[in-house]
PDB file of C-alpha atoms in Angstrom:
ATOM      1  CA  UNK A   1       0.000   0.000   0.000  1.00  0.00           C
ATOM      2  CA  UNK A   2       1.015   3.172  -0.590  1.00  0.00           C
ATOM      3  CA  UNK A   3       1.694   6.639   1.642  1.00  0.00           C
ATOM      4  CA  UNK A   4      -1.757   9.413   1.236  1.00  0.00           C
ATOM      5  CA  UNK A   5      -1.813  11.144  -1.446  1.00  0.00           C
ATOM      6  CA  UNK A   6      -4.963  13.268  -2.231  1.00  0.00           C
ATOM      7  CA  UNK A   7      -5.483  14.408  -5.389  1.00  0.00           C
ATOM      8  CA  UNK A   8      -1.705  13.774  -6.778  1.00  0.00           C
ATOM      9  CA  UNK A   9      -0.079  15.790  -9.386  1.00  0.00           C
ATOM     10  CA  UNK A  10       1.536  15.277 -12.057  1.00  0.00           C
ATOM     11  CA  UNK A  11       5.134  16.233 -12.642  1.00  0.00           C
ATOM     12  CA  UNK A  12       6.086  17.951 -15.600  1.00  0.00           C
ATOM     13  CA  UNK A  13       6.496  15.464 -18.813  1.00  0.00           C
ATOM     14  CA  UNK A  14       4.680  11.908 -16.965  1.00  0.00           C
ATOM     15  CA  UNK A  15       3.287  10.086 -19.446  1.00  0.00           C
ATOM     16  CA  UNK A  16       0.673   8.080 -18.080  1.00  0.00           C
ATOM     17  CA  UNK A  17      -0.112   4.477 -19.035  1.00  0.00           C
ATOM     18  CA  UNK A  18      -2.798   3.307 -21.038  1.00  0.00           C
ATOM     19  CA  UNK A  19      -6.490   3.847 -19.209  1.00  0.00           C
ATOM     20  CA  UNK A  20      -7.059  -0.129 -18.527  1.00  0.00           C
ATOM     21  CA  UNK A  21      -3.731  -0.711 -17.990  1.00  0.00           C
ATOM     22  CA  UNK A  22      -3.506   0.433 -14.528  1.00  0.00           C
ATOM     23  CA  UNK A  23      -6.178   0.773 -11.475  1.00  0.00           C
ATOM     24  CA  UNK A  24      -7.104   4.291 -10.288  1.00  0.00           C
ATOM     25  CA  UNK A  25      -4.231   6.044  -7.777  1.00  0.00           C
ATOM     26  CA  UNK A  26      -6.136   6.412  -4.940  1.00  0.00           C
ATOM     27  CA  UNK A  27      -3.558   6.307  -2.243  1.00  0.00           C
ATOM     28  CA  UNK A  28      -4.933   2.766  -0.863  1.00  0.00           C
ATOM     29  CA  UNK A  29      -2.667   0.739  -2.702  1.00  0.00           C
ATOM     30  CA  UNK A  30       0.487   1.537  -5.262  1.00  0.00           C
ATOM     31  CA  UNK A  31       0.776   0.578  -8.905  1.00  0.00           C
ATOM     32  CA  UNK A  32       3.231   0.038 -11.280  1.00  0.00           C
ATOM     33  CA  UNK A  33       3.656   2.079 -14.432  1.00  0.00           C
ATOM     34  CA  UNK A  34       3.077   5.573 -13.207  1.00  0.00           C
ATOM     35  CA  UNK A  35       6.370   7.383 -12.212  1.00  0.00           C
ATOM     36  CA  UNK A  36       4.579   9.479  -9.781  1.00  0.00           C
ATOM     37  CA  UNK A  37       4.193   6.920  -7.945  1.00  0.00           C
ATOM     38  CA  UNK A  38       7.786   4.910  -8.425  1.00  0.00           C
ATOM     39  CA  UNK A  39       8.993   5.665  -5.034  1.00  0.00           C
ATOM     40  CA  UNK A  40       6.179   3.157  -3.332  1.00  0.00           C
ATOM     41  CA  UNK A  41       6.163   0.985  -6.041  1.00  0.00           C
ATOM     42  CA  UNK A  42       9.324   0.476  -6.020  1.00  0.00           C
ATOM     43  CA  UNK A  43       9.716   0.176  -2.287  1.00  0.00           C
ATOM     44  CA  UNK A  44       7.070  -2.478  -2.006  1.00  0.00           C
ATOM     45  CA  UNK A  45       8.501  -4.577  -5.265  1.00  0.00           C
ATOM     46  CA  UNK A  46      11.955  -4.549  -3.538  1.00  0.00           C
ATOM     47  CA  UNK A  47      10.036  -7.403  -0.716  1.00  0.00           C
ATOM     48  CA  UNK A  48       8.499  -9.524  -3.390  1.00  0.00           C
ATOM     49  CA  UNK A  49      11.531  -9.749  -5.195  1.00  0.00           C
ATOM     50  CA  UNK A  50      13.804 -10.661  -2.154  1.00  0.00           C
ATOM     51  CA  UNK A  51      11.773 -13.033  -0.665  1.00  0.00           C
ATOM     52  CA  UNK A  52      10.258 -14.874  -3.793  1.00  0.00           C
ATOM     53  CA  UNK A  53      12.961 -17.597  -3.937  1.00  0.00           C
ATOM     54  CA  UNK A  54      11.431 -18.985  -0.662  1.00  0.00           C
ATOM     55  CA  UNK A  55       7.776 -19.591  -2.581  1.00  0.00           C
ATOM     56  CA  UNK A  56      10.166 -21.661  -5.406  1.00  0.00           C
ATOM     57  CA  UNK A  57       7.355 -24.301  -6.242  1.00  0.00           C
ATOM     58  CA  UNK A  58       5.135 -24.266  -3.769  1.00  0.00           C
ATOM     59  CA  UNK A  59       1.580 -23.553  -3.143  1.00  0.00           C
ATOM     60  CA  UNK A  60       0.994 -20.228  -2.217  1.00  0.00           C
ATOM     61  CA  UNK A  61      -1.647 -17.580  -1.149  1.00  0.00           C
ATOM     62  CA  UNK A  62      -1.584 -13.734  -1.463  1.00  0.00           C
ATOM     63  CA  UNK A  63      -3.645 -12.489   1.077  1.00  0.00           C
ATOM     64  CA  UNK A  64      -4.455  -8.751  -0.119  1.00  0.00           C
ATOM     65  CA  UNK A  65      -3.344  -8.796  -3.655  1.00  0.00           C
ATOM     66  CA  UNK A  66      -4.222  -5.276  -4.428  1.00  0.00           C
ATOM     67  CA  UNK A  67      -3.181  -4.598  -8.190  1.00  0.00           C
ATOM     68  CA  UNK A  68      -1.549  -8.229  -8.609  1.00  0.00           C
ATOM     69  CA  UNK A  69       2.238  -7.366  -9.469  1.00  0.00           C
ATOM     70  CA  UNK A  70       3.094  -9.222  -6.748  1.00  0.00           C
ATOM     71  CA  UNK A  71       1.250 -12.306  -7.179  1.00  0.00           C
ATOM     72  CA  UNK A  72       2.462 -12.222 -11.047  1.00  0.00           C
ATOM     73  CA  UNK A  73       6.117 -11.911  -9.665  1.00  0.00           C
ATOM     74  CA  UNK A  74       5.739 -14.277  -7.036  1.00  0.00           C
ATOM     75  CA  UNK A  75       3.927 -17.076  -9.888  1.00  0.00           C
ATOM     76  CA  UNK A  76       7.422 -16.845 -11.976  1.00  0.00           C
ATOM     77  CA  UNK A  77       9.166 -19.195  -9.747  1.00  0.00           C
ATOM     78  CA  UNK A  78       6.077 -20.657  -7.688  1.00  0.00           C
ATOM     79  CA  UNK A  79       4.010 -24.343  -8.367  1.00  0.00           C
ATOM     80  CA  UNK A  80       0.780 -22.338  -7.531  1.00  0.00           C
ATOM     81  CA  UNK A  81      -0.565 -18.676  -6.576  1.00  0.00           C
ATOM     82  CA  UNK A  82      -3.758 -18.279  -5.382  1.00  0.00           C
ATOM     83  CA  UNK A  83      -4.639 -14.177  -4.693  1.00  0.00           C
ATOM     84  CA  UNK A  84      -7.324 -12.963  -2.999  1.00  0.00           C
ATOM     85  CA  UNK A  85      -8.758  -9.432  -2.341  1.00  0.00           C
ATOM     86  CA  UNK A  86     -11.754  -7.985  -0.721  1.00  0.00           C
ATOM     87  CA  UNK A  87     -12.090  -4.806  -3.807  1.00  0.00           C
ATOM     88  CA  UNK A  88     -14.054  -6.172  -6.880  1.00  0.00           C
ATOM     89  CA  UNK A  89     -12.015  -4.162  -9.526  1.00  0.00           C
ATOM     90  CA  UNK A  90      -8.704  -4.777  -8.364  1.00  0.00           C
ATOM     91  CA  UNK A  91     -10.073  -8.692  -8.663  1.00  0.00           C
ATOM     92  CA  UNK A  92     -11.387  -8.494 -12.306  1.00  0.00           C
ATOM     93  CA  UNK A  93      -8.269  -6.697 -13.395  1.00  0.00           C
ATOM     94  CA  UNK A  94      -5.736  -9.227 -11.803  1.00  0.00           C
ATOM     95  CA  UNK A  95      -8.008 -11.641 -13.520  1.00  0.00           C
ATOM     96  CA  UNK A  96      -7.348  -9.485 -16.657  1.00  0.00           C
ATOM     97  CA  UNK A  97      -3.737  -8.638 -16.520  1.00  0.00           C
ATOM     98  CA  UNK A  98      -2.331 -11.630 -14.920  1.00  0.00           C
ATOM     99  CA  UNK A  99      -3.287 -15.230 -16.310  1.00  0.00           C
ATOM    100  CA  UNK A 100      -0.612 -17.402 -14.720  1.00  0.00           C
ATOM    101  CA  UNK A 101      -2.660 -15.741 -11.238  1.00  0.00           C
ATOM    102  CA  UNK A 102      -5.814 -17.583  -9.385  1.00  0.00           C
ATOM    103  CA  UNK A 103      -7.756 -14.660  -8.053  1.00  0.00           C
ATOM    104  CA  UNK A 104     -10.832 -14.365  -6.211  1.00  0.00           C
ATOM    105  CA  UNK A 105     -12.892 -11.828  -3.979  1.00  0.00           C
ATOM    106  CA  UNK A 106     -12.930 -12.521  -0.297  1.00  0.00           C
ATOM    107  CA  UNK A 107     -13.319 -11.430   3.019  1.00  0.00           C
ATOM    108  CA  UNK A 108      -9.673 -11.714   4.688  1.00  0.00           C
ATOM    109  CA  UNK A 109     -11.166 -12.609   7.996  1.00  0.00           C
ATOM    110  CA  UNK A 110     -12.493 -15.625   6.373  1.00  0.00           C
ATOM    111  CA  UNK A 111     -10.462 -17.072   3.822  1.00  0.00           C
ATOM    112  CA  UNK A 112     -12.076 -18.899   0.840  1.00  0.00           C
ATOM    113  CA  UNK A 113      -9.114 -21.762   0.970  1.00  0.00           C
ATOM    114  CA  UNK A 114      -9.058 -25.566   2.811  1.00  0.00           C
ATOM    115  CA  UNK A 115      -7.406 -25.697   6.136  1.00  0.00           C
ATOM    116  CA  UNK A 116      -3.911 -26.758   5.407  1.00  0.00           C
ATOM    117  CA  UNK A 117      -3.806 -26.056   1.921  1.00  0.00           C
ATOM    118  CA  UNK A 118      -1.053 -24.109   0.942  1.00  0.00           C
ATOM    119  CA  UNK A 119       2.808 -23.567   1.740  1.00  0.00           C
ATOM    120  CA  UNK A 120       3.757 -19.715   2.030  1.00  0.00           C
ATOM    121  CA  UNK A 121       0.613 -17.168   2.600  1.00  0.00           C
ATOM    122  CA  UNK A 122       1.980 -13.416   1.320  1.00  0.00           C
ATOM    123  CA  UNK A 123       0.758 -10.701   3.379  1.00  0.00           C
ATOM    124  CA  UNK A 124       2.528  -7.565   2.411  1.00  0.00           C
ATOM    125  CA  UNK A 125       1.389  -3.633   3.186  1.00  0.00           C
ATOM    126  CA  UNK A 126      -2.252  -5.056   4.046  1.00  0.00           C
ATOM    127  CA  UNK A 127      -2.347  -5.888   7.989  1.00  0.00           C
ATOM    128  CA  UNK A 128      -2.323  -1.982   8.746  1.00  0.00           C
ATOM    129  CA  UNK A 129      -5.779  -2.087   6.484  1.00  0.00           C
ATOM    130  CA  UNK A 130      -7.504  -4.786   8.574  1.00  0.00           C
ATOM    131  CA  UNK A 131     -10.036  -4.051  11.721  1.00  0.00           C
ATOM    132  CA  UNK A 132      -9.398  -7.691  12.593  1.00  0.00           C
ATOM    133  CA  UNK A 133      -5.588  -7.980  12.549  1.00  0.00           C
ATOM    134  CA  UNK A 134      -5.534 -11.158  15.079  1.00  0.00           C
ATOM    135  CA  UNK A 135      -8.491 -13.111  13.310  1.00  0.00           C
ATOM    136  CA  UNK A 136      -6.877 -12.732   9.963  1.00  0.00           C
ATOM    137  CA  UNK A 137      -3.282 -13.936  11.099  1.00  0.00           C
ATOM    138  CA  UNK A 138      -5.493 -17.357  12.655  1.00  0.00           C
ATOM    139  CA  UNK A 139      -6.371 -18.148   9.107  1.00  0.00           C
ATOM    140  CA  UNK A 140      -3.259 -17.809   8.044  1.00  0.00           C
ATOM    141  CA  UNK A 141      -2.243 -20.326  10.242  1.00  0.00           C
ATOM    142  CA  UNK A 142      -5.330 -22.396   9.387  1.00  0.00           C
ATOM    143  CA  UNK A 143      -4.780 -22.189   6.026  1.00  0.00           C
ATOM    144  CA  UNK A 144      -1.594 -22.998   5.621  1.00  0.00           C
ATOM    145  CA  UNK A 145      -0.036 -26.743   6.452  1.00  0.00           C
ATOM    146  CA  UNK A 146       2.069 -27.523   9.057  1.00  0.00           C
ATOM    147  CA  UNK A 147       5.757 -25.632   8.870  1.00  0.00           C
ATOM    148  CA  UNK A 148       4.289 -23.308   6.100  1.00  0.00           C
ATOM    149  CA  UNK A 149       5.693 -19.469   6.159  1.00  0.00           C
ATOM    150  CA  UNK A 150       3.791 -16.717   6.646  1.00  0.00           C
ATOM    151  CA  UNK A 151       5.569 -13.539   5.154  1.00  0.00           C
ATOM    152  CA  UNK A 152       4.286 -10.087   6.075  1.00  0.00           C
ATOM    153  CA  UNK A 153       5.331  -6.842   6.010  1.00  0.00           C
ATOM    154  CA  UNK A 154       3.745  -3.191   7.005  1.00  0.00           C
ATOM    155  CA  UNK A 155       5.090   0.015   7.704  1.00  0.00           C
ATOM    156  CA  UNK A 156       7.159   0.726  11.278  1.00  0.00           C
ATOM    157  CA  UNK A 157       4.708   2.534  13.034  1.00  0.00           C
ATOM    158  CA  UNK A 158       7.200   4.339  14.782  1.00  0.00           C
ATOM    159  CA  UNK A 159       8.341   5.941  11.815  1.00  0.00           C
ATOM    160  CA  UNK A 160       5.702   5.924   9.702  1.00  0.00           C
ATOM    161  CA  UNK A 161       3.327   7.570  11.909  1.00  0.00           C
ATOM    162  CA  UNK A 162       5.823   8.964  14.651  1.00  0.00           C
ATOM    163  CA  UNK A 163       4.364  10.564  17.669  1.00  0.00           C
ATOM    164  CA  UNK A 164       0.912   9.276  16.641  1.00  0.00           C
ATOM    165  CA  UNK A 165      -1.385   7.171  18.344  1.00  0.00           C
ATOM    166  CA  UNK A 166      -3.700   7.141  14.950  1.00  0.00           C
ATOM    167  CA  UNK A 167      -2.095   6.625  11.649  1.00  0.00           C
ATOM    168  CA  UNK A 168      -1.792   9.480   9.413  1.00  0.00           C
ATOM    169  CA  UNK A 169      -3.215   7.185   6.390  1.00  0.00           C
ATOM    170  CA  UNK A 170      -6.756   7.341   6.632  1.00  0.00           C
ATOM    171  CA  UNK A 171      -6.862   3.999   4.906  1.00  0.00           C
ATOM    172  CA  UNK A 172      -5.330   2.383   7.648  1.00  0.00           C
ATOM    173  CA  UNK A 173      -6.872   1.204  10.620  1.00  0.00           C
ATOM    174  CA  UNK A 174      -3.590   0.475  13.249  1.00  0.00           C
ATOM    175  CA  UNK A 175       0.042   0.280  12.643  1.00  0.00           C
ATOM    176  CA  UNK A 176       2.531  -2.043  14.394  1.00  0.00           C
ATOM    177  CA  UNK A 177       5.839  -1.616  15.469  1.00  0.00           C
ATOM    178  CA  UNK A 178       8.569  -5.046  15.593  1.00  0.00           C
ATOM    179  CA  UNK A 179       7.497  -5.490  19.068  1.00  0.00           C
ATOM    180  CA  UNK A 180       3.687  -5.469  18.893  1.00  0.00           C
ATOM    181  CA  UNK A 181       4.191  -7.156  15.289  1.00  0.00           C
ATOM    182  CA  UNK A 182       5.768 -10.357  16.305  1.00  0.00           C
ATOM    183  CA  UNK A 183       3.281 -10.574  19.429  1.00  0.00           C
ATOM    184  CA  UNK A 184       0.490 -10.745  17.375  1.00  0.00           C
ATOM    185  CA  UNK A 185       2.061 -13.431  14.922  1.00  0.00           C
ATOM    186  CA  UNK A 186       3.136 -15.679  18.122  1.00  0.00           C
ATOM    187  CA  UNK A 187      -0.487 -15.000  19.212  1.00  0.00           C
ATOM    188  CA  UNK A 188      -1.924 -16.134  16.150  1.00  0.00           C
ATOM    189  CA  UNK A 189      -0.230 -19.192  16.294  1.00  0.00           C
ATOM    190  CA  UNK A 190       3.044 -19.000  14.435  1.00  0.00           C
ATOM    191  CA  UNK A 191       6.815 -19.311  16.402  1.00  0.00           C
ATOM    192  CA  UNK A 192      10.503 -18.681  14.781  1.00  0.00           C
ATOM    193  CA  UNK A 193       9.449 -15.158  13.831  1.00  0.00           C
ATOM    194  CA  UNK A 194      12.455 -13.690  11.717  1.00  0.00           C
ATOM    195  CA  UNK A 195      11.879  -9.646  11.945  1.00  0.00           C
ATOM    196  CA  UNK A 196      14.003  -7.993   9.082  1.00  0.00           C
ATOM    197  CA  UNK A 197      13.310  -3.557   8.157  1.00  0.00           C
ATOM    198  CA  UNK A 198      13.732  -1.493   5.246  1.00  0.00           C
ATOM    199  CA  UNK A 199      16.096   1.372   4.841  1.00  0.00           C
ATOM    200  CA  UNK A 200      16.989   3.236   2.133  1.00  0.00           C
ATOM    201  CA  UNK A 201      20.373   2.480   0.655  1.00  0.00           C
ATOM    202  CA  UNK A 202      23.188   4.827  -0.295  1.00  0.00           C
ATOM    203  CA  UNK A 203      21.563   6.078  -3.824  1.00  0.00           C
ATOM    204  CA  UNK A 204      18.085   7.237  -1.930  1.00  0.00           C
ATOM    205  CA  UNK A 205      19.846   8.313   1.202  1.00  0.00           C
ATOM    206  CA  UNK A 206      21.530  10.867  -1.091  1.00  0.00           C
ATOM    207  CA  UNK A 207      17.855  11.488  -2.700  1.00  0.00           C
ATOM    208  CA  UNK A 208      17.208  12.413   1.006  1.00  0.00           C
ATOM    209  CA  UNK A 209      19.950  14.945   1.494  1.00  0.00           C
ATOM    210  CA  UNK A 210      18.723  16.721  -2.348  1.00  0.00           C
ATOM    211  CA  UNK A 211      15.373  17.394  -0.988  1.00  0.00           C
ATOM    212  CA  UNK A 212      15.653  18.999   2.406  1.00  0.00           C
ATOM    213  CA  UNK A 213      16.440  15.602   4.329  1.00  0.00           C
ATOM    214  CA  UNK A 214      13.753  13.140   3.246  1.00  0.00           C
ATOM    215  CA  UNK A 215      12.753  12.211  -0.487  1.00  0.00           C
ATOM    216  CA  UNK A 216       9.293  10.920   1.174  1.00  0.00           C
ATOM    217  CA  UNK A 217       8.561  14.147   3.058  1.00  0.00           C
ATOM    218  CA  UNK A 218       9.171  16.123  -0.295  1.00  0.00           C
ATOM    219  CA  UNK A 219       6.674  13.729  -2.116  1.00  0.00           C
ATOM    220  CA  UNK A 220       4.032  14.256   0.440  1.00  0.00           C
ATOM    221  CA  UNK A 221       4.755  18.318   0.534  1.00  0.00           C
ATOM    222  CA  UNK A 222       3.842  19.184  -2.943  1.00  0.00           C
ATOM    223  CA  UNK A 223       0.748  16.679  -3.070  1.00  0.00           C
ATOM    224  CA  UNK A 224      -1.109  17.849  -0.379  1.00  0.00           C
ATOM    225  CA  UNK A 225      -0.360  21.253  -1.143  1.00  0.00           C
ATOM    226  CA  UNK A 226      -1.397  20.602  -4.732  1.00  0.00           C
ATOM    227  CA  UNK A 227       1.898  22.106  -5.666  1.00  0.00           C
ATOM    228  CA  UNK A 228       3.892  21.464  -9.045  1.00  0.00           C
ATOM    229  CA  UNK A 229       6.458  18.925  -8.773  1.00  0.00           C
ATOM    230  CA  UNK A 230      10.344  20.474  -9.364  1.00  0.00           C
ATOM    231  CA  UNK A 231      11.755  18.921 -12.247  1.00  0.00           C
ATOM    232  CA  UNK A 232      14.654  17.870  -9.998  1.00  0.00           C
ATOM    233  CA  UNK A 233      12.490  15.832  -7.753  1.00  0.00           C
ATOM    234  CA  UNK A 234      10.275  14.263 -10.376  1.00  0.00           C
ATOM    235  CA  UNK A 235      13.162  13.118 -12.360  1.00  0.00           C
ATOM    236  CA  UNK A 236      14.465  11.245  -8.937  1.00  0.00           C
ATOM    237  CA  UNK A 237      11.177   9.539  -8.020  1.00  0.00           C
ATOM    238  CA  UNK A 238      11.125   8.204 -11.635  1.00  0.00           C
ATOM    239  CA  UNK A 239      14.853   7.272 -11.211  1.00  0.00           C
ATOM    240  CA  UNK A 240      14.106   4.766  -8.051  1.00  0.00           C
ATOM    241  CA  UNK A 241      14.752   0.968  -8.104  1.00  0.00           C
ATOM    242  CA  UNK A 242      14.351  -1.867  -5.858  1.00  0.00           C
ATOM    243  CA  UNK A 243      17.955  -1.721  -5.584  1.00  0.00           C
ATOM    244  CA  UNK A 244      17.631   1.540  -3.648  1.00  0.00           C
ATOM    245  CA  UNK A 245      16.078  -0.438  -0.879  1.00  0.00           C
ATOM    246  CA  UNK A 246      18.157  -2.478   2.032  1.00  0.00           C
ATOM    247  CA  UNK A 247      16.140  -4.984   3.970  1.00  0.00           C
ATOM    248  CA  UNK A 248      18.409  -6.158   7.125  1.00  0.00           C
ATOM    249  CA  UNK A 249      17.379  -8.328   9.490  1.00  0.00           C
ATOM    250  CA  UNK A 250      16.822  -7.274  13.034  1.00  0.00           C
ATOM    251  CA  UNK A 251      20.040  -7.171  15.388  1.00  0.00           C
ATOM    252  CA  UNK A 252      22.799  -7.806  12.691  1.00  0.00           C
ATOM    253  CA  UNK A 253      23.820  -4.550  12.314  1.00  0.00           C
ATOM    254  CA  UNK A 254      24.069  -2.142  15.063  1.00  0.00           C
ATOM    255  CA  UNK A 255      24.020   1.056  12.042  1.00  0.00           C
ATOM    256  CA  UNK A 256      20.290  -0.251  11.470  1.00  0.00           C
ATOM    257  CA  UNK A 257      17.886  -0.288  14.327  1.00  0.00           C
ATOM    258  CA  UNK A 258      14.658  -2.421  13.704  1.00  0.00           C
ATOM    259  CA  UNK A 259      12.958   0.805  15.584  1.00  0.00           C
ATOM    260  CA  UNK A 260      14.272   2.987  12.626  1.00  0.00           C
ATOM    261  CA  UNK A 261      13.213   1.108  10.074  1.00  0.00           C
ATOM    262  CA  UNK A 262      11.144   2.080   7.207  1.00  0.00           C
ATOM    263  CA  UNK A 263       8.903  -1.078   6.610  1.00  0.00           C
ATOM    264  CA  UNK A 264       8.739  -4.177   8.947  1.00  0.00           C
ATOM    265  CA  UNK A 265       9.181  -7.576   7.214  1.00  0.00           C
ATOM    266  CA  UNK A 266       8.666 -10.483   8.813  1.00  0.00           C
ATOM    267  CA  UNK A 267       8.985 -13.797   8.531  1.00  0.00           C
ATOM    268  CA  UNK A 268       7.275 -16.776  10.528  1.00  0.00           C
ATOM    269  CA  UNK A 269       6.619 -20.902  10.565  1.00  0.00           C
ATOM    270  CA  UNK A 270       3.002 -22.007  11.396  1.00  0.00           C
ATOM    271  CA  UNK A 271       3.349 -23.710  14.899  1.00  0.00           C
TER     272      UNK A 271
END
């Protein structure tokens, strides 16, 4: 999912994609193709693409598919992918744009799958959407057979929302930090919970310094102002790549505090 961004403008020579090749921006998820919105995209594609080679044929479920990159990247290398998601458009155009992908509408507090029937269940930027986090990561666990990964990420509350008690995304109903993450995971009925975060890497930490200390901030600025995007800054949000991104795993380097991570990744085994 993506940061808010109300009524986003464009920056100076975008071309946009064709009309029914991409779902409306509306801030509650990203999509590829639009280099407006490159920065998310490509912050979220980084976690698909690093931990893919762990769904390497087996049976697995995206739980919150949103546009369906995701599921399409994860079914290059996996036996089976089924996605579900609760929107009816994004459904019919993963349907549309992405063959090799099983979709179907469902509620994620009641999975339409067979307890025990799949190997990895995906879960990434959707658990800060849910009003039921707890009931949704128990079916996981139902759903998937015994030893089967759950992998999950969701931005670090701390420094997504800092200082907040409420989320600044209105599409999001509570964010997690590591701590209150892996609780609810052990809870739910998963152990051996790997926590790994997200920084930016050298390229977008110098991205950072360019535009007054945080590429994100400067994003955020001219969209809710409804301002004009400086050439400067457009070209660098176009420039992004999942390269860009670090994902480190919690304690191995001291340089990289879980608590000052961008986005929380976890990964856990079904008890």
């Amino acid at each position: 999912m993506t940061a808010f961004v109300p009524d986003v403008p464009q920056p100076a020579g975008h071309t946009p994609p064709p009309a029914d090749a991409v779902l409306t921006l509306t801030g509650e998820r990203t999509i590829p193709d639009l280099d407006i919105e490159n920065y998310w995209f490509r912050r979220h594609e980084v976690v698909y693409e690093r931990l893919a080679p762990r769904c390497a044929d087996r049976d697995v479920l995206e739980a919150g598919c949103g546009e369906g990159y995701g599921a399409d990247l994860i079914a290059r290398v996996a036996r089976r992918v089924v996605a579900v998601d609760y929107d009816e458009a994004a459904v019919a155009h993963v349907r549309a744009r992405y063959p090799r992908v099983e979709v179907m509408r469902a509620n994620l507090a009641e999975l339409p799958l067979p307890d025990a029937s799949v190997d990895v269940v995906v879960n990434f930027q959707v658990i800060e959407h849910l009003w039921d986090q707890g009931q949704f990561v128990r079916e996981c666990a139902r759903v998937l057979r015994p030893s089967g990964l759950l992998m999950m990420s969701t931005p670090n509350r701390i420094t997504f929302s800092p200082g907040r008690d409420t989320p600044i995304n209105p599409f999001h109903t509570r964010e997690l930090n590591a701590d209150e993450l892996t609780e609810l995971l052990v809870d739910g009925g998963f152990g051996d919970v790997a926590m790994y975060g997200l920084f930016h890497g050298a390229g977008l930490r110098e991205m950072d310094a360019r535009h007054g200390g945080s590429i994100i901030d400067a994003q955020i600025a001219r969209a809710v102002a409804d301002a004009p995007w400086p050439p400067d800054l457009a070209a660098d949000v176009a420039a992004v790549t999942t390269a860009d991104f670090d994902i480190i795993e919690a304690g191995r380097d001291p340089n990289h505090a879980i608590d000052d991570s961008l986005d929380l990744i976890a990964i856990a085994v079904r008890l």
